[in-house]
mmCIF file of C-alpha atoms and ligand atoms in Angstrom:
data_model
loop_
_atom_site.group_PDB
_atom_site.id
_atom_site.type_symbol
_atom_site.label_atom_id
_atom_site.label_comp_id
_atom_site.label_asym_id
_atom_site.label_seq_id
_atom_site.Cartn_x
_atom_site.Cartn_y
_atom_site.Cartn_z
ATOM 1 C CA MET A 12 19.427 -1.937 11.096
ATOM 2 C CA ASN A 13 19.227 -4.579 8.469
ATOM 3 C CA ARG A 14 22.235 -4.152 6.240
ATOM 4 C CA HIS A 15 20.120 -4.956 3.222
ATOM 5 C CA VAL A 16 18.059 -1.852 3.701
ATOM 6 C CA ARG A 17 19.327 1.553 2.723
ATOM 7 C CA SER A 18 20.351 3.426 5.806
ATOM 8 C CA ARG A 19 18.900 6.715 4.637
ATOM 9 C CA THR A 20 15.464 5.217 4.857
ATOM 10 C CA THR A 21 15.176 5.369 8.603
ATOM 11 C CA VAL A 22 16.899 8.710 8.802
ATOM 12 C CA TYR A 23 14.369 10.162 6.465
ATOM 13 C CA ALA A 24 11.487 8.452 8.155
ATOM 14 C CA ALA A 25 12.353 9.910 11.511
ATOM 15 C CA GLY A 26 12.516 13.432 10.199
ATOM 16 C CA ALA A 27 9.531 13.465 7.954
ATOM 17 C CA LEU A 28 6.811 11.923 10.021
ATOM 18 C CA ALA A 29 5.021 15.065 10.963
ATOM 19 C CA LEU A 30 4.973 16.169 7.362
ATOM 20 C CA LEU A 31 3.805 12.789 6.184
ATOM 21 C CA ALA A 32 1.069 12.594 8.712
ATOM 22 C CA ALA A 33 -0.295 15.897 7.549
ATOM 23 C CA ALA A 34 0.230 15.180 3.901
ATOM 24 C CA THR A 35 -1.218 11.717 3.646
ATOM 25 C CA GLY A 36 -4.073 12.097 6.016
ATOM 26 C CA CYS A 37 -4.712 8.409 6.418
ATOM 27 C CA THR A 38 -8.194 9.542 7.278
ATOM 28 C CA SER A 39 -10.249 6.519 6.478
ATOM 29 C CA ASP A 40 -11.197 6.195 10.117
ATOM 30 C CA GLY A 41 -13.263 9.322 9.959
ATOM 31 C CA GLY A 42 -10.997 12.234 9.111
ATOM 32 C CA SER A 43 -12.003 14.913 6.684
ATOM 33 C CA GLY A 44 -9.473 14.223 3.966
ATOM 34 C CA ALA A 45 -8.958 17.962 3.759
ATOM 35 C CA ALA A 46 -5.245 17.520 3.124
ATOM 36 C CA SER A 47 -6.077 16.311 -0.352
ATOM 37 C CA ALA A 48 -8.259 19.216 -1.293
ATOM 38 C CA ALA A 49 -5.543 21.374 -2.796
ATOM 39 C CA LEU A 50 -4.593 18.607 -5.167
ATOM 40 C CA VAL A 51 -7.881 18.618 -7.035
ATOM 41 C CA PRO A 52 -7.524 20.617 -10.235
ATOM 42 C CA ALA A 53 -10.259 23.139 -10.818
ATOM 43 C CA SER A 54 -11.121 21.520 -14.101
ATOM 44 C CA GLY A 55 -11.094 18.009 -12.701
ATOM 45 C CA SER A 56 -14.079 15.903 -13.488
ATOM 46 C CA PRO A 57 -14.634 12.426 -12.125
ATOM 47 C CA THR A 58 -15.908 11.233 -15.466
ATOM 48 C CA THR A 59 -12.994 12.511 -17.515
ATOM 49 C CA ALA A 60 -10.107 12.357 -15.075
ATOM 50 C CA ALA A 61 -8.924 8.906 -16.093
ATOM 51 C CA PRO A 62 -6.540 8.957 -19.038
ATOM 52 C CA SER A 63 -8.482 7.817 -22.041
ATOM 53 C CA ARG A 64 -6.468 5.681 -24.363
ATOM 54 C CA SER A 65 -8.963 3.994 -26.568
ATOM 55 C CA ALA A 66 -12.602 3.703 -27.351
ATOM 56 C CA GLY A 67 -12.698 0.265 -25.789
ATOM 57 C CA PRO A 68 -15.584 -1.216 -23.887
ATOM 58 C CA SER A 69 -16.979 0.558 -20.901
ATOM 59 C CA PRO A 70 -15.341 -0.072 -17.526
ATOM 60 C CA THR A 71 -18.686 -1.379 -16.390
ATOM 61 C CA ALA A 72 -18.570 -4.307 -18.795
ATOM 62 C CA SER A 73 -17.878 -7.628 -17.147
ATOM 63 C CA PRO A 74 -15.317 -10.003 -18.586
ATOM 64 C CA THR A 75 -16.750 -13.125 -20.073
ATOM 65 C CA GLY A 76 -15.155 -16.523 -20.180
ATOM 66 C CA GLY A 77 -12.567 -15.789 -17.502
ATOM 67 C CA GLY A 78 -10.247 -12.896 -16.932
ATOM 68 C CA PRO A 79 -7.756 -11.741 -19.510
ATOM 69 C CA ALA A 80 -4.159 -12.864 -19.295
ATOM 70 C CA ALA A 81 -1.575 -10.760 -17.493
ATOM 71 C CA GLY A 82 -0.459 -7.853 -19.609
ATOM 72 C CA ASP A 83 -3.449 -8.264 -21.887
ATOM 73 C CA ALA A 84 -3.808 -4.958 -23.668
ATOM 74 C CA ALA A 85 -7.552 -5.411 -23.881
ATOM 75 C CA ALA A 86 -7.819 -5.629 -20.126
ATOM 76 C CA TRP A 87 -5.960 -2.353 -19.744
ATOM 77 C CA ALA A 88 -8.035 -0.746 -22.468
ATOM 78 C CA LYS A 89 -11.181 -1.771 -20.627
ATOM 79 C CA TRP A 90 -10.036 0.482 -17.794
ATOM 80 C CA HIS A 91 -8.825 3.182 -20.217
ATOM 81 C CA LEU A 92 -5.210 2.593 -19.241
ATOM 82 C CA THR A 93 -1.927 2.043 -21.033
ATOM 83 C CA PRO A 94 -0.392 -1.283 -19.936
ATOM 84 C CA LEU A 95 2.468 -1.172 -17.474
ATOM 85 C CA PRO A 96 5.671 -2.990 -18.384
ATOM 86 C CA PRO A 97 5.610 -6.558 -17.057
ATOM 87 C CA ALA A 98 7.399 -7.001 -13.750
ATOM 88 C CA PRO A 99 10.657 -8.964 -13.932
ATOM 89 C CA PRO A 100 10.831 -12.377 -12.250
ATOM 90 C CA ALA A 101 11.035 -12.273 -8.475
ATOM 91 C CA PRO A 102 14.687 -12.065 -7.412
ATOM 92 C CA ALA A 103 16.118 -15.341 -6.163
ATOM 93 C CA ASP A 104 18.322 -13.508 -3.676
ATOM 94 C CA LYS A 105 15.884 -11.289 -1.794
ATOM 95 C CA PRO A 106 17.137 -7.738 -1.164
ATOM 96 C CA VAL A 107 15.397 -7.678 2.228
ATOM 97 C CA LYS A 108 16.094 -10.541 4.614
ATOM 98 C CA LEU A 109 14.105 -10.590 7.825
ATOM 99 C CA ALA A 110 15.309 -12.188 11.032
ATOM 100 C CA ARG A 111 13.097 -14.303 13.267
ATOM 101 C CA THR A 112 13.998 -12.419 16.423
ATOM 102 C CA GLY A 113 15.483 -9.136 17.523
ATOM 103 C CA PRO A 114 14.762 -5.536 16.506
ATOM 104 C CA VAL A 115 12.774 -5.164 13.314
ATOM 105 C CA PRO A 116 14.028 -3.015 10.424
ATOM 106 C CA VAL A 117 12.138 0.088 9.304
ATOM 107 C CA PHE A 118 12.144 0.757 5.579
ATOM 108 C CA SER A 119 10.326 2.774 2.938
ATOM 109 C CA GLU A 120 12.042 1.392 -0.143
ATOM 110 C CA VAL A 121 13.722 -1.809 -1.252
ATOM 111 C CA LYS A 122 17.245 -1.900 -2.622
ATOM 112 C CA THR A 123 16.926 -3.200 -6.168
ATOM 113 C CA SER A 124 18.052 -2.241 -9.647
ATOM 114 C CA ASP A 125 14.825 -3.627 -11.117
ATOM 115 C CA LYS A 126 12.715 -0.840 -12.557
ATOM 116 C CA VAL A 127 9.846 -1.591 -10.233
ATOM 117 C CA VAL A 128 7.844 0.063 -7.500
ATOM 118 C CA PHE A 129 5.617 -1.562 -4.887
ATOM 119 C CA VAL A 130 2.027 -0.536 -4.208
ATOM 120 C CA THR A 131 0.602 -0.734 -0.699
ATOM 121 C CA ILE A 132 -3.002 0.062 0.214
ATOM 122 C CA ASP A 133 -4.018 0.993 3.740
ATOM 123 C CA ASP A 134 -6.894 0.982 6.213
ATOM 124 C CA GLY A 135 -9.744 -0.727 4.356
ATOM 125 C CA ALA A 136 -12.641 1.718 4.541
ATOM 126 C CA GLU A 137 -13.749 1.490 0.917
ATOM 127 C CA LYS A 138 -14.851 -1.951 -0.203
ATOM 128 C CA ASP A 139 -15.666 -1.327 -3.858
ATOM 129 C CA PRO A 140 -16.467 -4.516 -5.815
ATOM 130 C CA LYS A 141 -15.247 -2.792 -8.971
ATOM 131 C CA PHE A 142 -11.757 -2.677 -7.491
ATOM 132 C CA VAL A 143 -11.728 -6.459 -7.160
ATOM 133 C CA GLU A 144 -12.728 -6.627 -10.810
ATOM 134 C CA MET A 145 -9.969 -4.167 -11.709
ATOM 135 C CA LEU A 146 -7.219 -6.123 -9.968
ATOM 136 C CA THR A 147 -8.594 -9.360 -11.384
ATOM 137 C CA ASP A 148 -8.317 -7.867 -14.861
ATOM 138 C CA LEU A 149 -4.995 -6.072 -14.545
ATOM 139 C CA LYS A 150 -3.204 -8.465 -12.189
ATOM 140 C CA VAL A 151 -1.347 -5.595 -10.537
ATOM 141 C CA PRO A 152 0.022 -6.825 -7.193
ATOM 142 C CA VAL A 153 -0.743 -4.852 -4.040
ATOM 143 C CA SER A 154 0.061 -5.285 -0.362
ATOM 144 C CA MET A 155 -2.773 -4.515 2.055
ATOM 145 C CA PHE A 156 -2.175 -2.950 5.471
ATOM 146 C CA LEU A 157 -5.518 -3.459 7.180
ATOM 147 C CA THR A 158 -6.941 -1.842 10.297
ATOM 148 C CA ARG A 159 -9.066 -4.378 12.186
ATOM 149 C CA ASP A 160 -11.934 -2.151 13.189
ATOM 150 C CA ILE A 161 -12.156 -0.654 9.695
ATOM 151 C CA VAL A 162 -12.361 -4.023 7.935
ATOM 152 C CA LYS A 163 -14.179 -6.185 10.488
ATOM 153 C CA ASP A 164 -17.610 -5.460 9.027
ATOM 154 C CA ASP A 165 -16.524 -7.201 5.837
ATOM 155 C CA TYR A 166 -13.392 -9.289 6.184
ATOM 156 C CA GLY A 167 -14.589 -11.205 3.129
ATOM 157 C CA TYR A 168 -13.978 -8.313 0.768
ATOM 158 C CA PHE A 169 -10.250 -8.494 1.395
ATOM 159 C CA LYS A 170 -10.291 -12.279 1.078
ATOM 160 C CA ARG A 171 -11.252 -11.732 -2.553
ATOM 161 C CA LEU A 172 -8.188 -9.563 -3.010
ATOM 162 C CA GLN A 173 -6.079 -12.048 -1.077
ATOM 163 C CA ALA A 174 -7.284 -14.799 -3.424
ATOM 164 C CA LEU A 175 -5.610 -12.888 -6.259
ATOM 165 C CA GLY A 176 -2.256 -13.424 -4.532
ATOM 166 C CA ASN A 177 -2.154 -10.243 -2.488
ATOM 167 C CA HIS A 178 -0.870 -10.304 1.085
ATOM 168 C CA VAL A 179 -2.499 -8.889 4.218
ATOM 169 C CA HIS A 180 -0.426 -6.965 6.756
ATOM 170 C CA ASN A 181 -1.022 -5.275 10.107
ATOM 171 C CA HIS A 182 -2.168 -1.646 10.489
ATOM 172 C CA THR A 183 -3.430 -1.708 14.125
ATOM 173 C CA VAL A 184 -6.814 -2.286 15.749
ATOM 174 C CA ASP A 185 -8.319 1.177 15.433
ATOM 175 C CA HIS A 186 -5.757 3.391 13.727
ATOM 176 C CA ALA A 187 -4.285 4.848 16.904
ATOM 177 C CA GLN A 188 -1.498 7.391 16.667
ATOM 178 C CA MET A 189 1.113 5.234 18.275
ATOM 179 C CA SER A 190 3.428 7.850 19.775
ATOM 180 C CA LYS A 191 0.422 9.271 21.653
ATOM 181 C CA VAL A 192 -0.421 6.069 23.485
ATOM 182 C CA PRO A 193 1.548 4.184 26.176
ATOM 183 C CA PRO A 194 3.619 1.101 25.345
ATOM 184 C CA GLU A 195 0.970 -1.338 26.611
ATOM 185 C CA LYS A 196 -1.618 0.227 24.329
ATOM 186 C CA GLN A 197 0.796 0.103 21.410
ATOM 187 C CA LYS A 198 1.228 -3.577 22.079
ATOM 188 C CA SER A 199 -2.509 -4.294 22.174
ATOM 189 C CA GLU A 200 -3.058 -2.245 19.008
ATOM 190 C CA ILE A 201 -0.615 -4.470 17.150
ATOM 191 C CA CYS A 202 -1.156 -7.822 18.889
ATOM 192 C CA ASP A 203 -4.948 -7.749 18.791
ATOM 193 C CA ALA A 204 -4.931 -6.820 15.103
ATOM 194 C CA GLN A 205 -2.359 -9.528 14.452
ATOM 195 C CA ALA A 206 -4.599 -12.127 16.087
ATOM 196 C CA ALA A 207 -7.724 -11.083 14.213
ATOM 197 C CA LEU A 208 -6.001 -10.834 10.818
ATOM 198 C CA THR A 209 -4.262 -14.162 11.333
ATOM 199 C CA GLN A 210 -7.554 -15.831 12.179
ATOM 200 C CA GLN A 211 -9.399 -14.276 9.265
ATOM 201 C CA TYR A 212 -6.784 -14.601 6.559
ATOM 202 C CA GLY A 213 -5.122 -17.822 7.617
ATOM 203 C CA THR A 214 -1.604 -16.479 7.793
ATOM 204 C CA ALA A 215 0.159 -14.177 10.223
ATOM 205 C CA PRO A 216 0.954 -10.709 8.843
ATOM 206 C CA LEU A 217 4.682 -10.382 8.210
ATOM 207 C CA LEU A 218 4.764 -6.581 8.086
ATOM 208 C CA PHE A 219 3.435 -3.714 10.195
ATOM 209 C CA ARG A 220 2.744 -0.098 9.310
ATOM 210 C CA PRO A 221 1.895 2.418 12.046
ATOM 211 C CA PRO A 222 -0.901 4.865 11.184
ATOM 212 C CA TYR A 223 0.527 8.076 9.683
ATOM 213 C CA GLY A 224 3.970 6.464 9.904
ATOM 214 C CA ASP A 225 3.957 7.827 13.425
ATOM 215 C CA GLY A 226 6.388 6.445 15.975
ATOM 216 C CA ALA A 227 7.968 4.125 13.420
ATOM 217 C CA SER A 228 11.503 4.562 14.678
ATOM 218 C CA THR A 229 10.788 4.631 18.400
ATOM 219 C CA PRO A 230 12.027 1.854 20.707
ATOM 220 C CA ALA A 231 8.532 1.431 22.180
ATOM 221 C CA LEU A 232 6.998 0.715 18.807
ATOM 222 C CA ASN A 233 9.810 -1.579 17.755
ATOM 223 C CA THR A 234 9.432 -3.558 20.968
ATOM 224 C CA ALA A 235 5.667 -3.844 20.518
ATOM 225 C CA VAL A 236 6.086 -5.079 16.945
ATOM 226 C CA GLN A 237 8.567 -7.690 18.106
ATOM 227 C CA GLN A 238 6.163 -8.873 20.791
ATOM 228 C CA CYS A 239 3.283 -9.260 18.359
ATOM 229 C CA GLY A 240 4.865 -11.031 15.409
ATOM 230 C CA PRO A 241 5.429 -8.770 12.382
ATOM 231 C CA ARG A 242 9.097 -8.714 11.404
ATOM 232 C CA ALA A 243 9.433 -5.299 9.746
ATOM 233 C CA VAL A 244 7.960 -1.815 9.835
ATOM 234 C CA VAL A 245 7.156 -0.613 6.341
ATOM 235 C CA LEU A 246 6.757 3.057 5.442
ATOM 236 C CA TRP A 247 6.627 4.667 1.996
ATOM 237 C CA ARG A 248 8.336 7.046 -0.424
ATOM 238 C CA GLU A 249 5.283 8.307 -2.297
ATOM 239 C CA SER A 250 1.656 8.637 -1.316
ATOM 240 C CA MET A 251 -1.209 8.632 -3.792
ATOM 241 C CA GLN A 252 -3.732 11.410 -3.407
ATOM 242 C CA ILE A 253 -6.558 11.720 -5.953
ATOM 243 C CA HIS A 254 -4.904 12.485 -9.275
ATOM 244 C CA ASP A 255 -1.218 12.422 -8.480
ATOM 245 C CA MET A 256 1.343 11.189 -6.048
ATOM 246 C CA GLN A 257 2.997 13.179 -3.326
ATOM 247 C CA TYR A 258 6.754 12.557 -3.484
ATOM 248 C CA GLN A 259 9.363 12.740 -0.768
ATOM 249 C CA ALA A 260 12.071 13.166 -3.417
ATOM 250 C CA ALA A 261 12.564 16.778 -4.438
ATOM 251 C CA ASP A 262 12.588 15.902 -8.132
ATOM 252 C CA LYS A 263 9.177 14.219 -7.835
ATOM 253 C CA LYS A 264 10.300 11.097 -9.597
ATOM 254 C CA LEU A 265 9.897 7.457 -8.752
ATOM 255 C CA ARG A 266 13.016 5.450 -8.051
ATOM 256 C CA ALA A 267 13.598 1.731 -8.374
ATOM 257 C CA GLY A 268 12.342 -0.031 -5.275
ATOM 258 C CA ASP A 269 10.132 2.759 -3.978
ATOM 259 C CA ILE A 270 7.164 1.796 -1.852
ATOM 260 C CA VAL A 271 4.001 3.709 -2.733
ATOM 261 C CA LEU A 272 1.152 4.321 -0.286
ATOM 262 C CA ALA A 273 -2.482 4.403 -1.335
ATOM 263 C CA HIS A 274 -5.700 3.934 0.639
ATOM 264 C CA PHE A 275 -8.936 2.052 0.274
ATOM 265 C CA ARG A 276 -10.957 5.214 -0.261
ATOM 266 C CA GLY A 277 -14.143 6.082 -2.057
ATOM 267 C CA PRO A 278 -15.980 9.158 -3.332
ATOM 268 C CA LYS A 279 -16.502 10.608 0.154
ATOM 269 C CA ASP A 280 -12.737 10.932 0.626
ATOM 270 C CA LEU A 281 -11.776 11.431 -3.030
ATOM 271 C CA LYS A 282 -13.878 14.453 -3.957
ATOM 272 C CA GLY A 283 -16.315 12.258 -5.785
ATOM 273 C CA GLU A 284 -13.865 9.965 -7.522
ATOM 274 C CA THR A 285 -14.079 6.243 -7.083
ATOM 275 C CA MET A 286 -11.466 3.826 -5.810
ATOM 276 C CA THR A 287 -10.940 2.504 -9.333
ATOM 277 C CA GLN A 288 -10.552 5.990 -10.777
ATOM 278 C CA MET A 289 -7.973 6.864 -8.135
ATOM 279 C CA PHE A 290 -6.136 3.593 -8.695
ATOM 280 C CA GLY A 291 -6.215 4.087 -12.460
ATOM 281 C CA GLU A 292 -4.608 7.486 -11.977
ATOM 282 C CA LEU A 293 -1.950 5.888 -9.787
ATOM 283 C CA LEU A 294 -1.152 3.317 -12.461
ATOM 284 C CA ALA A 295 -1.021 6.044 -15.103
ATOM 285 C CA ARG A 296 1.503 8.021 -13.055
ATOM 286 C CA ILE A 297 3.634 4.877 -12.681
ATOM 287 C CA GLN A 298 3.297 4.010 -16.379
ATOM 288 C CA GLU A 299 4.342 7.506 -17.441
ATOM 289 C CA GLN A 300 7.624 7.005 -15.609
ATOM 290 C CA GLY A 301 8.224 3.600 -17.146
ATOM 291 C CA PHE A 302 8.004 1.493 -13.995
ATOM 292 C CA ALA A 303 6.478 -1.914 -13.465
ATOM 293 C CA VAL A 304 4.638 -2.823 -10.262
ATOM 294 C CA ALA A 305 6.178 -5.804 -8.511
ATOM 295 C CA ARG A 306 4.974 -7.733 -5.502
ATOM 296 C CA LEU A 307 6.646 -6.431 -2.362
ATOM 297 C CA GLU A 308 6.671 -9.854 -0.717
ATOM 298 C CA ASP A 309 8.665 -11.225 -3.689
ATOM 299 C CA TYR A 310 11.542 -9.002 -2.599
ATOM 300 C CA ILE A 311 11.432 -9.966 1.072
ATOM 301 C CA GLU A 312 12.808 -13.147 2.589
ATOM 302 C CA ALA A 313 10.653 -14.119 5.537
ATOM 303 C CA PRO A 314 12.422 -15.601 8.567
ATOM 304 C CA ALA A 315 13.085 -19.311 8.460
ATOM 305 C CA ALA A 316 10.439 -21.165 10.420
HETATM 306 ZN ZN1 ZN B 412 -3.851 4.306 7.845
#
């Protein structure tokens, strides 16, 4: 266990996986998304769900003359959002330090006193051009955990998000439930995805997330990750549904350093809401609690080459 990572992280992860798997669904590979159904308020309407802050231009308007600057209130108003606080500078001394060899740490939060959370987005099923526009406007950093067979029909979509400074990480070949497959299959799920993502995105994924968080703390999975190249297994503390987050903490509050899970999902999996509506709701929930969104990779020291 990496001493820079809170020890309770893995303890919690081991005990909560079944719950998480049921709660988060992670169904972009064809599941029903039924786990989210109870979270849709009866009065919810896709056209009014986003918090409306101003009578600014329509979200469909395109920026002219280049994107707005970071923290530009007009950019947030365009998406009917209140700006998040700016993230502090990346820490010089990274709270997470990854080793080049040996067992990989498993974590779902980063130890920091900065009032920040980290947003991760999984799978890759929904490839909404409006979401590229949204991140271009808002400059909110995200980390992408991509499943090869879900993104391979359009690797280019995620290159546009990568071009904004966002990193690509490994989320298996075909979203297998890792504890249900033998060690050799676990290895091919991770190694084959690692090869494809490295070839497509020009850099080897540093992090791995098993589908549903399943098997994260097992020796077989840890060994497979080590064999394939990622240097940490990253889980989460909160998962975004449609309008709100599901919290592991009993008080349903974000804490500094929490890692938040969302998915590339569209109307089929979001009861009619779009990716940008869901993401706007996520940002609103973070803003209400006074947190900034920082870049996860800015808090992680990669192994020395
Ligand atoms: Zn997934």
